[in-house]
């Protein structure tokens, strides 16, 4: 029996053996979902980015009836415990609602974190709302005025509504905290803690501060929320030093929330029950040892306001999730919000052509633009036009253009039904009442996921093997090739004489024609989320050569590139004739990695610039390609032979 | 045994059918991930993540001709990705003698799947589908979205390499 026959026998035996293994029944998919959400959300706290950036608040919604019982310490704020939350995000992160129960927040670097709600729990009707600071609020009768960044947000509570104005203010307050949360000092509490029982909580704060104890006050209806001047607070009733913290119960009048009053009264006393009549103060360190600002998660409680961007004047709907919690339908109370006329026209953004969106995102933020639906990947900006008008609130301000050759030729339908030319994105004002700053916030709208450009690069090493094409089956259009972990597609030109390389995210689906200016076929495309779900870490660029192999012409229409992937584990199958790409070693330019695309006798060098970024998924830093540019230095670089110094003598 | 064909025949778009799909495919997915990762806990996690992804996109995935192939591809990719990450951890586990790998399997099976994990990623995926799933070349090509010729190439190379690896294992055993 030869070796292969023996192997086949072993395979047969192993197959039977594996079949006999007791895998067990699959767990309930809902339980899987909860675990998955916890696992993903836990990464948020570890990301460690918040301390670097200014903080904003995005609105999420928390709802978990079992949390109180499951959280005897009572803080109820450990990241990952609750499906929805108010969460702090670094500046530059944006959120978008993926589906009915999932929100994805995306960093400027393209990192994504997915937040999922429990099945059946209704999330906010829109993506997390990024809000500006809420300075103060006051009310006159049925109208509440909330000042925010120089604006006055007018919230009219409908008569007979079940949510009173105090609650509405609280809602706005809850979603409006923007001031940077200073971390608790990472030091032990002093031995002598002043007795503040009987003091007003503000006076107690001062006394404690004088003793070197920084204190934060939170109301604890069902989680952690900051107390501010708009909250009714009272006297310190109790003081209990516990290790490195002090918990104070504070007398406070109850909130009145109509028929659900009993559910919203008072605060949260972890040692008694979930709905005690007290508030408490935590000084020194939070119970779970969260001493940095990162894990501060402000839970929104059972009700939240959701602002609709579709309304020119903005509308907010107060949703009573407690009702839903009790088996009734959410009671939605429309709250009209009026936005004062913009006092400052939005500036047009001059984005640097050739740069990536992530790199340019700070410029957008500085201009008061919120970039929602940030395209994944290192998408180069090909074009940036001035706004047709700078006026708020409805006209588009900036049009950006993606690399025309890459995005899938699917109509990019904007959120309002307007069809845009593909690969163009529009930044337009946010019409709703809540804005980021400057009185006229804009945000990038309607990035349609199917049109994501396939330029996501996420490499982990400097050293690459570059390669194009393979054996594969070249049949008219569609030559398929792959490498380890990176799949690609090569499609032949119409006459079969040339090659157009369209290296796509991964193994894909049906071919997509690109009948426009590029005249090549994208034979595979894959949604980035799917890729990530599938564990694919890396993708590719696009390389193209026309039948005449005129690389200059190809470059002119924006089809540059190559495949980049770690050289370890590469499993490249074959090479095509005429096109090759190699990494250059040693690298002649310290700014990045040099690659060379070669087609026939034409060799074109490119420089891949790198950036070191934090990857919250792997909890590690990694190098990523930030830009690709034509190399203008000496080419080809002088070859260096290792270990041999240059000859100093003339040959005989 | 041909669950892929079954799923193909039943174009599953109804969300309620996800549960059936999940129950029918779960153990296969775990087994497949197990073959490539060697860790039961990790295999279960990978499989569950894959089904969770399918659940979330069931409206789309359920309409695929081969939803099972879609899940398998996620499992394969995740397994391939994770096996590098867990390599160091696995070494520690081995040193500590707490290996949970295929505890119910025979030594020959363990040797075989260990050898499979030493193959280049694509070859390992092809061999895993062959060993753990007993898929045909056509089905493997469908799962991996490769041509049958490409699958044959990987299969041939994988088998050749496996014989070498297993021969080494056998030699090592004799040496010992």
Short mmCIF file of N, CA and C in Angstrom, two decimals, chain A residues 6 80 90 110 128-129 136 142 159 194 228 237 244 312 355 403 414 428 448 471 497 507 581 591 595 618 641 651:
data_model
loop_
_atom_site.label_atom_id
_atom_site.label_comp_id
_atom_site.label_asym_id
_atom_site.label_seq_id
_atom_site.Cartn_x
_atom_site.Cartn_y
_atom_site.Cartn_z
N UNK A 6 -2.45 4.84 2.06
CA UNK A 6 -2.49 4.84 3.52
C UNK A 6 -3.16 6.10 4.04
N UNK A 80 -20.22 45.94 28.40
CA UNK A 80 -20.52 44.60 27.95
C UNK A 80 -21.67 43.96 28.68
N UNK A 90 -14.64 58.59 21.22
CA UNK A 90 -13.64 59.60 20.86
C UNK A 90 -14.16 60.44 19.71
N UNK A 110 -11.25 53.81 10.45
CA UNK A 110 -11.96 52.73 9.79
C UNK A 110 -12.25 51.55 10.69
N UNK A 128 -26.78 56.34 16.62
CA UNK A 128 -26.50 57.14 17.80
C UNK A 128 -26.31 58.60 17.42
N UNK A 129 -26.93 59.42 18.18
CA UNK A 129 -26.89 60.85 17.88
C UNK A 129 -25.68 61.45 18.57
N UNK A 136 -27.10 74.07 29.73
CA UNK A 136 -28.10 74.26 30.76
C UNK A 136 -29.47 74.12 30.11
N UNK A 142 -44.97 74.38 29.31
CA UNK A 142 -44.83 73.13 28.58
C UNK A 142 -43.64 73.15 27.63
N UNK A 159 -49.31 68.67 25.25
CA UNK A 159 -50.21 68.64 26.40
C UNK A 159 -50.73 67.24 26.65
N UNK A 194 -13.60 63.25 55.37
CA UNK A 194 -14.52 64.11 56.12
C UNK A 194 -15.92 63.53 56.16
N UNK A 228 -26.24 66.66 37.38
CA UNK A 228 -25.87 68.04 37.09
C UNK A 228 -26.88 68.93 37.78
N UNK A 237 -27.29 61.37 53.07
CA UNK A 237 -27.94 60.65 54.16
C UNK A 237 -27.02 59.64 54.82
N UNK A 244 -11.53 51.46 48.61
CA UNK A 244 -10.97 52.63 47.96
C UNK A 244 -12.05 53.55 47.42
N UNK A 312 -36.91 68.90 8.79
CA UNK A 312 -36.11 70.12 8.63
C UNK A 312 -35.87 70.83 9.95
N UNK A 355 -5.40 62.04 -0.53
CA UNK A 355 -5.34 61.56 0.84
C UNK A 355 -6.51 60.60 1.11
N UNK A 403 -12.25 56.72 -5.78
CA UNK A 403 -11.56 56.22 -6.97
C UNK A 403 -12.59 55.57 -7.86
N UNK A 414 -29.14 57.73 -2.18
CA UNK A 414 -29.04 58.42 -0.92
C UNK A 414 -30.24 58.09 -0.05
N UNK A 428 -23.64 67.03 3.68
CA UNK A 428 -24.69 68.02 3.74
C UNK A 428 -25.04 68.33 5.18
N UNK A 448 -23.63 54.42 0.89
CA UNK A 448 -24.37 53.20 0.64
C UNK A 448 -23.42 52.02 0.73
N UNK A 471 -2.24 31.00 -12.26
CA UNK A 471 -2.69 30.08 -13.29
C UNK A 471 -4.17 30.36 -13.56
N UNK A 497 -6.78 39.90 -24.89
CA UNK A 497 -5.36 40.11 -25.11
C UNK A 497 -4.70 40.82 -23.95
N UNK A 507 -12.88 36.31 -2.02
CA UNK A 507 -13.64 35.54 -2.95
C UNK A 507 -15.07 36.06 -2.97
N UNK A 581 4.66 41.86 -9.80
CA UNK A 581 4.95 42.88 -8.81
C UNK A 581 5.75 42.25 -7.69
N UNK A 591 10.19 56.17 4.03
CA UNK A 591 8.84 56.65 4.30
C UNK A 591 7.81 55.54 4.16
N UNK A 595 7.01 49.28 -3.71
CA UNK A 595 6.60 48.15 -4.53
C UNK A 595 6.80 48.53 -5.98
N UNK A 618 -8.08 43.38 17.64
CA UNK A 618 -7.00 42.53 18.10
C UNK A 618 -6.36 43.05 19.36
N UNK A 641 24.58 44.33 -2.50
CA UNK A 641 24.88 42.96 -2.18
C UNK A 641 25.24 42.86 -0.72
N UNK A 651 38.97 47.73 -11.70
CA UNK A 651 39.30 46.38 -12.17
C UNK A 651 40.51 46.41 -13.08
#
